[in-house]
């Protein structure tokens, strides 16, 4: 009985992230159309995806919010950040960028549901046009 209780407690702690190591990351929300930026500090579980870090940030900071839409073939699609949504008619969307060490940024080749941030990485959610 005691072993079952201990195992249950450990599983709860793992699921809630209490026992998981979390690495710090920076997340900047940039609106390329209005030239506004806001940078947040967050954390991601070891080998965790960006979407998990974004959910963690949303729980910790009420000024950060986002919505996603699940797509059958590509997983979660980032629809809006902090109340700003991309629109087909306006040809706007949220672009996922990763800051490089040389000061430039590169477009991530996967979305928020697949991208695995490195410790101390700077991620940019950039609202822009296509």
Short mmCIF file of C-alpha atoms in Angstrom, two decimals:
data_model
loop_
_atom_site.label_atom_id
_atom_site.label_comp_id
_atom_site.label_asym_id
_atom_site.label_seq_id
_atom_site.Cartn_x
_atom_site.Cartn_y
_atom_site.Cartn_z
CA UNK A 1 0.00 0.00 0.00
CA UNK A 2 2.78 2.46 0.91
CA UNK A 3 4.60 1.70 -2.37
CA UNK A 4 1.43 2.44 -4.35
CA UNK A 5 0.95 5.75 -2.52
CA UNK A 6 4.58 6.72 -3.10
CA UNK A 7 4.36 5.83 -6.80
CA UNK A 8 1.13 7.82 -7.17
CA UNK A 9 2.73 10.85 -5.50
CA UNK A 10 5.79 10.69 -7.76
CA UNK A 11 3.58 10.42 -10.87
CA UNK A 12 1.53 13.45 -9.78
CA UNK A 13 4.71 15.44 -9.20
CA UNK A 14 6.07 14.45 -12.61
CA UNK A 15 2.83 15.30 -14.41
CA UNK A 16 2.56 18.70 -12.74
CA UNK A 17 6.20 19.47 -13.51
CA UNK A 18 7.34 19.68 -9.90
CA UNK A 19 10.15 17.14 -10.36
CA UNK A 20 11.03 18.11 -13.93
CA UNK A 21 14.01 20.30 -14.57
CA UNK A 22 12.99 23.44 -16.42
CA UNK A 23 15.33 25.53 -18.54
CA UNK A 24 14.89 29.32 -18.86
CA UNK A 25 13.95 30.86 -22.20
CA UNK A 26 12.98 34.33 -23.39
CA UNK A 27 9.85 34.85 -25.45
CA UNK A 28 9.29 38.10 -27.32
CA UNK A 29 5.92 39.01 -28.80
CA UNK A 30 6.63 41.39 -31.68
CA UNK A 31 4.09 43.08 -33.89
CA UNK A 32 5.93 43.83 -37.12
CA UNK A 33 3.01 45.96 -38.30
CA UNK A 34 2.88 48.32 -35.31
CA UNK A 35 6.55 47.94 -34.32
CA UNK A 36 5.66 47.00 -30.73
CA UNK A 37 7.50 44.37 -28.67
CA UNK A 38 7.10 42.78 -25.26
CA UNK A 39 9.58 40.27 -23.85
CA UNK A 40 8.69 37.62 -21.27
CA UNK A 41 10.78 35.16 -19.28
CA UNK A 42 9.55 31.59 -19.22
CA UNK A 43 10.84 28.09 -18.82
CA UNK A 44 10.59 24.84 -20.71
CA UNK A 45 10.89 21.26 -19.51
CA UNK A 46 14.01 19.41 -20.63
CA UNK A 47 13.34 18.48 -24.28
CA UNK A 48 9.87 20.04 -23.95
CA UNK A 49 8.14 21.85 -26.79
CA UNK A 50 7.57 25.59 -27.06
CA UNK A 51 3.81 25.16 -26.67
CA UNK A 52 4.42 23.81 -23.15
CA UNK A 53 6.55 26.85 -22.26
CA UNK A 54 3.82 29.13 -23.64
CA UNK A 55 1.19 27.38 -21.51
CA UNK A 56 3.45 27.71 -18.47
CA UNK A 57 3.91 31.43 -19.17
CA UNK A 58 0.14 31.92 -19.57
CA UNK A 59 -0.39 30.36 -16.11
CA UNK A 60 2.29 32.59 -14.55
CA UNK A 61 1.62 35.92 -16.29
CA UNK A 62 -1.90 37.17 -16.97
CA UNK A 63 -0.61 39.68 -19.55
CA UNK A 64 0.34 36.80 -21.87
CA UNK A 65 -2.33 34.87 -23.72
CA UNK A 66 -2.62 32.92 -26.94
CA UNK A 67 -4.92 30.63 -28.86
CA UNK A 68 -4.16 27.74 -31.16
CA UNK A 69 -6.21 25.75 -33.62
CA UNK A 70 -5.51 22.06 -34.06
CA UNK A 71 -4.83 21.02 -37.66
CA UNK A 72 -5.03 17.41 -38.74
CA UNK A 73 -1.73 17.28 -40.58
CA UNK A 74 0.44 19.87 -38.84
CA UNK A 75 -0.67 19.96 -35.20
CA UNK A 76 -1.35 23.19 -33.32
CA UNK A 77 -1.47 26.38 -35.40
CA UNK A 78 -0.86 29.67 -33.55
CA UNK A 79 -3.97 31.77 -34.20
CA UNK A 80 -3.60 34.72 -31.81
CA UNK A 81 -1.23 36.17 -29.24
CA UNK A 82 -2.33 38.74 -26.66
CA UNK A 83 -5.60 39.29 -28.49
CA UNK A 84 -4.07 39.87 -31.95
CA UNK A 85 -5.15 37.28 -34.49
CA UNK A 86 -3.92 36.59 -37.98
CA UNK A 87 -6.50 36.98 -40.76
CA UNK A 88 -6.57 35.51 -44.26
CA UNK A 89 -8.18 38.66 -45.70
CA UNK A 90 -5.37 40.82 -44.27
CA UNK A 91 -2.73 38.19 -45.12
CA UNK A 92 -1.40 38.31 -41.54
CA UNK A 93 -0.10 35.52 -39.32
CA UNK A 94 2.18 34.74 -36.37
CA UNK A 95 5.67 33.81 -37.54
CA UNK A 96 7.93 31.77 -35.25
CA UNK A 97 11.50 33.12 -35.22
CA UNK A 98 14.59 32.00 -33.31
CA UNK A 99 17.31 34.49 -32.39
CA UNK A 100 20.79 33.47 -33.50
CA UNK A 101 23.98 34.28 -31.63
CA UNK A 102 25.08 36.74 -34.33
CA UNK A 103 22.06 38.99 -33.72
CA UNK A 104 20.02 37.80 -36.69
CA UNK A 105 16.95 35.60 -36.48
CA UNK A 106 15.83 32.60 -38.48
CA UNK A 107 12.39 31.20 -39.22
CA UNK A 108 11.72 27.98 -37.33
CA UNK A 109 11.01 25.05 -39.62
CA UNK A 110 8.31 23.66 -37.31
CA UNK A 111 5.48 25.15 -35.26
CA UNK A 112 4.95 25.78 -31.56
CA UNK A 113 3.82 22.19 -31.00
CA UNK A 114 7.06 20.70 -32.34
CA UNK A 115 9.78 23.29 -31.72
CA UNK A 116 12.10 22.31 -28.83
CA UNK A 117 13.79 25.42 -27.39
CA UNK A 118 17.35 25.22 -26.14
CA UNK A 119 18.18 26.54 -22.64
CA UNK A 120 18.39 30.37 -22.59
CA UNK A 121 17.14 30.59 -26.18
CA UNK A 122 15.29 33.70 -27.36
CA UNK A 123 12.09 32.91 -29.29
CA UNK A 124 10.19 35.61 -31.18
CA UNK A 125 6.50 35.39 -32.04
CA UNK A 126 6.34 37.92 -34.86
CA UNK A 127 3.03 39.21 -36.22
CA UNK A 128 3.59 39.91 -39.89
CA UNK A 129 2.18 39.63 -43.41
CA UNK A 130 2.71 37.10 -46.18
#
